[in-house]
Amino acid sequence: MPGSVPLALGLDTAGVQVPWYFRCPISLELMADPVTVSTGQTYDRASIESWVATGNTTCPVTRAPLADFTLIPNHTLRRLIQEWCVAHRSMGVERIPTPKQPADPDLVRSLVAQGPGLPALRRLRALARESDKNRLVMATHETRAALVEVAFGSGASEELQAEAMSVLALVGLGEAEAVEVVGREERVARLGKVLTAGGPLEARVNAGAVVEAAASASGAEARAVLGGAEGVMEGLVALVEEKAHARAVRVGIRGLFALCLAKENRPRAVSAGAASALARRVAEGGAGEPERALAAVERLCRAEGGRDAVVAGAGGGPAAVTALVRAMSGRAAEHAAGALVAVVGGSEALQVEAVRAGAMSQLLLMVQGGCSERAKRKAQHLLKLLRSAWPTTDCIANSDDFLQPY
C-alpha cells in the first residue's frame, strides 16, 4: 500500500507528509475540491476539468472511458482533508476553504421551466454572476434558447427583455442560438436599437456582449449581417469611448474585433469611427483587451481611410508610432508591428520616429525570440522598411543577419 509522500513545494510546511489518498492523482498536490467521476476515481476539480477541457475522454487512472462528465463533490474526503489540515496547523498547514459548489443543473432547468418572469430571470442572472462554474452549467442550448426567446420576443415587456439580455451577456451564445439571433432581421435590428437608443449603459453593454457572442459563434456571412445592421457598429464604438467604464470598453473592443474578422465590415467600422476610437484607447494605455484592440487596428489600417483614422485617433503620426512601439510586446506584438507597417510605410519622417522610439530593439527581440513564424515575418518586413532610417554608424544597420529566414 502506498505510503505518505512529501508535501508539494509552495506550501510552507517543512517536514510534513501528506497521505497519498489526499493528493490528486493528476497534479499530485493536496486536493482543495475533491470530486468523483463516473469511474469512481476522485480528483481535484481544477485538475480533472483541465484534463477534460483538453479533449481527454478517459479516466486518467483507470483509462476507462468516462460514461459522462458529471463531477460529484466528495464531501467526506474534503472534510477529512480539512480535519487533517487543522490537526497540522501548528506545522504551518493552512486549512483549505470549503469550495462553493456550482449551481445545481436541476435548479437551472427549474428556473428556465418557470417561463418568462422577473424573479426567475434575476435568479439566473445572480447565478451567472457568481462564478465561471455556474456559467458553464448554464451554457446549455435549452437555457440559451429560452433566454433568446425572451430577450427578443415580441410579447415580453422591455424589463423582461433587458433582464434576459443581461443573462445572455453572461452565458454567451452557441452556434445554434447565434443562428436564431442573426437569422432574424428584427432581432439584429433590436440589438442595434438597444446599442444606440441612449438607454442605461448596462443595457447597452449587455447588447454589445450579445453582439460579440453572436459574431464569435458565427461565420463571415453572419458577421457581415451584424456589422451592416443599423446602429451596431456605432454602438460598439460608443462603448469603446466609455473610458470610465472598464467593462464597456472591453465589450466594445471584443465586439469590434469579432466583426472586423469579416472584410466587409472594415470600411463600415472605419466610417463609424472604430479605427480612431481603438487607436485612442491603445495610445492612452486604456485598452482592456490590448491584443484584440491591436488586431482590430491592424485590420482597419488596411481599409480605405483606416490608416489616417488610426493616426488621428492616436493624436498624430509621432504619437501613433510611439504607442505602437510601446505595445510591441507579448502576444500583442505581432499586431502592433503589422499596424506600424501601415502607419510608417509612406513616411520617412515617421520611420525615423519609429527608430527613435525604440522599434529596432523590439523588432530584433521578436525575430530572435519565441514568436510565431507570422510574427517574425512581420518583424523582418518592418526591419527592412526601417533600415534606411537607422543611423549609418549603427553596425546592425549594415548587417543582413537579422533578415535571414527562420
XYZ file of C-alpha atoms in Angstrom:
406
model
C 0.000 0.000 0.000
C 1.449 3.422 -0.893
C 2.782 5.468 1.966
C 2.861 9.185 2.505
C 4.574 11.477 0.049
C 6.321 14.803 0.654
C 4.129 17.888 0.687
C 4.137 19.838 -2.573
C 6.546 22.730 -2.894
C 4.914 26.083 -2.318
C 3.321 25.093 0.996
C 5.372 26.478 3.842
C 5.440 23.283 5.901
C 8.825 21.688 6.428
C 8.808 18.029 7.393
C 5.067 17.426 6.905
C 3.950 14.449 4.839
C 0.565 14.331 3.120
C -1.274 10.982 2.958
C -1.266 9.757 -0.642
C -5.072 9.497 -0.693
C -5.364 13.237 -0.032
C -3.409 14.044 -3.185
C -4.840 14.422 -6.681
C -3.648 11.622 -9.000
C -3.153 14.214 -11.758
C -1.377 17.103 -10.026
C -0.038 15.103 -7.035
C -0.976 18.076 -4.874
C -3.269 18.280 -1.865
C -6.852 18.331 -3.149
C -8.780 21.514 -2.412
C -12.042 20.461 -4.072
C -12.172 16.652 -4.479
C -14.739 15.360 -6.976
C -15.559 11.863 -8.157
C -16.014 10.917 -11.820
C -18.157 8.161 -13.326
C -15.415 5.518 -12.871
C -15.370 6.073 -9.100
C -11.952 7.784 -9.055
C -11.521 11.044 -7.183
C -9.547 14.052 -8.450
C -9.147 17.718 -7.602
C -11.818 19.607 -9.551
C -9.397 22.010 -11.269
C -7.171 19.162 -12.470
C -9.916 16.931 -13.886
C -11.685 19.900 -15.503
C -8.418 20.817 -17.215
C -7.968 17.172 -18.284
C -11.412 17.068 -19.887
C -11.082 20.556 -21.398
C -8.028 19.429 -23.396
C -10.109 16.775 -25.153
C -9.498 13.712 -22.981
C -12.477 11.367 -22.626
C -10.973 8.689 -20.374
C -10.327 8.383 -16.651
C -6.671 9.365 -16.023
C -6.114 6.497 -13.547
C -8.117 3.597 -14.976
C -8.041 4.734 -18.642
C -11.648 3.611 -18.862
C -13.972 5.788 -20.975
C -15.918 8.345 -18.963
C -19.610 7.493 -19.327
C -20.385 11.173 -18.697
C -18.527 14.213 -17.459
C -20.530 14.799 -14.286
C -18.310 15.704 -11.332
C -19.759 14.691 -7.969
C -18.321 16.532 -4.930
C -16.658 14.151 -2.476
C -17.729 15.906 0.711
C -16.479 13.149 3.020
C -12.954 13.275 1.638
C -12.931 17.066 1.681
C -13.895 17.114 5.368
C -11.143 14.576 6.151
C -8.601 16.763 4.337
C -9.803 19.825 6.246
C -9.521 17.952 9.548
C -6.001 16.849 8.630
C -5.066 20.450 7.823
C -6.409 21.642 11.186
C -4.505 18.880 13.004
C -1.258 20.035 11.374
C -1.874 23.752 11.749
C 0.992 24.089 14.224
C 3.344 22.918 11.475
C 2.236 25.623 9.063
C -0.533 23.800 7.177
C -3.453 26.057 6.310
C -6.982 24.699 6.270
C -8.392 24.515 2.743
C -11.586 26.559 2.425
C -14.885 24.881 1.712
C -15.373 25.382 -2.041
C -18.567 26.892 -3.315
C -20.247 24.261 -5.452
C -21.506 25.044 -8.969
C -25.184 25.687 -9.476
C -27.366 22.581 -9.498
C -28.346 21.830 -13.126
C -31.802 20.811 -11.870
C -32.224 24.253 -10.295
C -31.268 25.936 -13.581
C -33.716 23.756 -15.518
C -36.426 24.516 -12.972
C -35.887 28.275 -13.313
C -35.973 28.034 -17.105
C -39.110 25.908 -16.985
C -40.922 28.587 -14.981
C -41.184 30.619 -18.155
C -40.526 34.334 -18.581
C -40.710 36.046 -15.229
C -38.569 38.590 -13.459
C -37.898 36.511 -10.303
C -36.592 33.529 -12.310
C -34.512 35.716 -14.641
C -32.997 37.640 -11.738
C -32.104 34.384 -10.004
C -30.452 33.148 -13.219
C -28.505 36.400 -13.519
C -27.330 36.109 -9.913
C -26.150 32.554 -10.527
C -24.335 33.558 -13.715
C -22.557 36.441 -11.969
C -21.482 34.217 -9.106
C -18.833 32.117 -10.867
C -17.435 30.706 -14.096
C -18.567 27.274 -12.931
C -22.175 28.441 -12.768
C -21.949 29.942 -16.238
C -20.604 26.650 -17.541
C -23.564 24.788 -16.010
C -25.958 27.308 -17.560
C -24.370 27.248 -21.021
C -26.769 24.685 -22.476
C -28.850 25.023 -25.620
C -32.035 24.659 -23.555
C -31.155 27.607 -21.311
C -29.725 29.833 -24.035
C -32.600 29.213 -26.446
C -35.146 30.094 -23.754
C -33.277 33.307 -22.957
C -33.116 34.263 -26.647
C -36.880 33.875 -26.954
C -37.470 36.188 -24.001
C -34.787 38.735 -24.931
C -36.076 39.098 -28.483
C -39.703 38.024 -28.081
C -42.365 40.475 -29.145
C -44.694 39.550 -26.289
C -42.274 40.296 -23.442
C -42.058 43.615 -21.646
C -38.961 45.794 -22.047
C -37.946 44.981 -18.474
C -38.161 41.239 -19.146
C -36.234 41.612 -22.394
C -33.490 43.616 -20.683
C -33.203 41.070 -17.870
C -32.953 38.154 -20.319
C -30.361 40.075 -22.363
C -28.263 40.577 -19.235
C -28.205 36.824 -18.588
C -27.350 36.102 -22.240
C -24.472 38.558 -21.987
C -23.030 36.419 -19.187
C -23.634 32.887 -20.521
C -22.969 33.660 -24.192
C -24.349 32.012 -27.312
C -23.608 28.764 -29.051
C -23.716 28.333 -32.814
C -27.376 27.284 -32.825
C -28.504 30.273 -30.740
C -26.360 32.662 -32.805
C -28.216 31.485 -35.906
C -31.522 32.182 -34.136
C -30.396 35.758 -33.482
C -28.569 36.640 -36.705
C -31.062 34.812 -38.910
C -33.929 37.081 -37.844
C -33.746 40.634 -39.155
C -35.878 42.066 -36.361
C -33.583 40.556 -33.723
C -30.465 42.078 -35.246
C -32.306 45.391 -35.527
C -33.177 45.199 -31.828
C -29.500 44.859 -30.910
C -28.686 47.970 -32.936
C -31.564 49.848 -31.347
C -30.527 48.992 -27.782
C -26.908 49.932 -28.532
C -27.818 53.400 -29.810
C -31.055 54.243 -28.020
C -29.312 56.219 -25.298
C -30.702 53.992 -22.562
C -28.874 52.746 -19.446
C -25.211 51.967 -20.054
C -25.623 48.482 -18.594
C -28.291 47.641 -21.195
C -26.017 48.864 -23.992
C -23.097 46.852 -22.637
C -25.243 43.720 -22.439
C -26.406 44.187 -26.033
C -22.801 44.653 -27.100
C -21.799 41.441 -25.332
C -24.562 39.560 -27.169
C -23.340 41.005 -30.495
C -19.816 39.808 -29.701
C -21.067 36.364 -28.661
C -23.149 36.007 -31.830
C -20.278 37.170 -34.051
C -17.765 34.871 -32.356
C -20.029 31.844 -32.800
C -20.811 32.641 -36.448
C -19.104 32.668 -39.826
C -18.112 35.605 -42.031
C -21.559 35.924 -43.603
C -23.307 36.286 -40.250
C -20.663 38.750 -39.070
C -21.326 40.840 -42.161
C -25.047 40.846 -41.354
C -24.361 42.036 -37.815
C -21.855 44.654 -38.927
C -24.216 46.007 -41.559
C -27.144 46.428 -39.191
C -28.049 49.994 -38.326
C -26.561 51.127 -35.044
C -24.475 48.036 -34.241
C -21.072 49.343 -35.305
C -21.771 52.836 -33.958
C -22.986 51.400 -30.658
C -19.821 49.338 -30.171
C -17.651 52.367 -30.933
C -19.583 54.353 -28.312
C -18.795 51.630 -25.755
C -15.079 51.864 -26.553
C -15.314 55.603 -25.851
C -16.721 54.954 -22.343
C -13.221 55.015 -20.838
C -14.560 55.446 -17.306
C -16.342 52.085 -17.573
C -13.853 49.224 -17.973
C -16.443 46.589 -18.899
C -17.962 48.805 -21.574
C -14.552 49.387 -23.170
C -13.737 45.678 -23.014
C -17.054 44.638 -24.564
C -16.758 47.290 -27.276
C -13.257 46.146 -28.227
C -14.231 42.469 -28.278
C -17.282 43.219 -30.406
C -15.354 45.308 -32.948
C -12.613 42.694 -33.143
C -15.146 39.928 -33.854
C -16.969 41.961 -36.513
C -13.745 43.100 -38.212
C -12.812 39.487 -38.877
C -15.174 39.915 -41.860
C -13.569 42.083 -44.562
C -16.930 43.596 -45.495
C -17.181 45.166 -42.053
C -13.852 47.003 -42.073
C -14.899 50.006 -44.210
C -18.084 50.230 -42.136
C -16.041 50.195 -38.936
C -13.768 52.969 -40.202
C -16.800 55.075 -41.172
C -18.308 54.504 -37.725
C -15.143 55.791 -36.027
C -13.821 52.440 -34.823
C -10.252 52.943 -36.073
C -9.788 56.267 -34.280
C -11.544 55.090 -31.094
C -9.427 51.934 -30.830
C -6.225 53.834 -31.593
C -7.124 56.347 -28.873
C -7.549 53.572 -26.299
C -4.236 51.998 -27.342
C -2.417 55.350 -27.173
C -3.864 56.089 -23.732
C -2.998 52.624 -22.474
C -6.628 52.037 -21.563
C -7.386 49.092 -23.848
C -8.709 46.379 -21.561
C -8.215 43.891 -24.377
C -4.874 45.044 -25.868
C -4.354 42.045 -28.142
C -7.823 42.272 -29.685
C -7.655 46.064 -29.881
C -4.374 45.967 -31.787
C -5.562 43.111 -34.011
C -8.578 45.215 -34.977
C -6.384 48.296 -35.514
C -4.083 46.292 -37.788
C -7.023 45.108 -39.907
C -8.594 48.549 -40.070
C -5.304 50.081 -41.240
C -5.776 48.062 -44.444
C -9.222 49.509 -45.116
C -9.696 52.724 -47.051
C -9.141 55.660 -44.720
C -8.231 53.347 -41.855
C -4.572 54.307 -41.592
C -5.349 58.040 -41.433
C -8.091 57.430 -38.871
C -5.693 55.437 -36.667
C -3.097 58.217 -36.818
C -5.690 60.874 -35.996
C -7.162 58.854 -33.155
C -3.762 58.315 -31.546
C -3.050 62.048 -31.612
C -0.918 62.360 -34.747
C 1.799 60.396 -36.507
C 4.532 60.546 -33.832
C 2.060 59.689 -31.054
C 0.696 56.763 -33.086
C 4.201 55.442 -33.719
C 5.186 55.766 -30.069
C 2.007 53.986 -28.917
C 2.509 51.103 -31.354
C 6.175 50.652 -30.449
C 5.247 50.667 -26.768
C 2.621 47.996 -27.443
C 5.129 45.786 -29.259
C 5.467 43.164 -26.532
C 3.835 39.917 -25.526
C 1.045 38.437 -27.592
C 0.050 41.828 -28.988
C 3.477 42.431 -30.568
C 2.568 40.860 -33.908
C -0.459 43.099 -34.400
C 1.391 46.218 -33.221
C 4.119 45.512 -35.780
C 1.552 44.951 -38.529
C -0.184 48.237 -37.746
C 3.155 50.054 -37.575
C 3.986 48.896 -41.116
C 0.848 50.639 -42.358
C 1.438 53.788 -40.305
C 5.086 54.422 -41.262
C 5.054 52.841 -44.716
C 4.757 56.059 -46.723
C 6.538 58.467 -44.398
C 10.306 58.710 -43.964
C 9.789 61.069 -41.039
C 7.637 58.512 -39.197
C 10.165 55.779 -39.973
C 12.813 57.868 -38.249
C 10.363 58.416 -35.381
C 9.870 54.649 -35.062
C 13.623 54.070 -34.806
C 13.887 56.874 -32.248
C 11.048 55.313 -30.214
C 12.963 52.028 -29.904
C 11.304 49.920 -32.592
C 14.591 48.329 -33.641
C 15.276 46.593 -30.331
C 11.666 45.414 -30.028
C 11.691 44.006 -33.559
C 15.003 42.219 -33.053
C 13.566 40.623 -29.923
C 10.613 39.414 -31.969
C 12.846 37.952 -34.687
C 15.147 36.237 -32.228
C 12.511 35.246 -29.674
C 9.777 32.660 -29.469
C 7.218 34.454 -31.637
C 5.168 32.714 -34.294
C 6.522 32.496 -37.832
C 3.926 35.000 -38.973
C 5.017 37.474 -36.297
C 8.649 37.021 -37.286
C 7.826 37.712 -40.932
C 6.068 40.933 -39.961
C 9.027 41.953 -37.813
C 11.501 41.232 -40.624
C 9.407 43.222 -43.089
C 9.301 46.187 -40.733
C 13.053 45.954 -40.110
C 13.679 46.170 -43.862
C 11.323 49.127 -44.090
C 13.096 50.969 -41.268
C 16.615 50.118 -42.377
C 17.126 53.382 -44.238
C 16.162 55.298 -41.087
C 18.824 53.685 -38.907
C 21.946 55.711 -38.101
C 24.756 54.880 -40.555
C 27.113 54.331 -37.633
C 24.929 51.503 -36.330
C 26.626 48.198 -37.072
C 23.269 46.442 -37.209
C 22.156 48.765 -39.998
C 24.950 47.385 -42.149
C 24.152 43.748 -41.432
C 21.655 41.405 -43.033
C 21.948 38.741 -40.334
C 18.594 39.579 -38.778
C 16.881 39.288 -42.168
C 17.785 35.659 -42.699
C 14.786 33.288 -42.842
C 13.975 31.376 -39.667
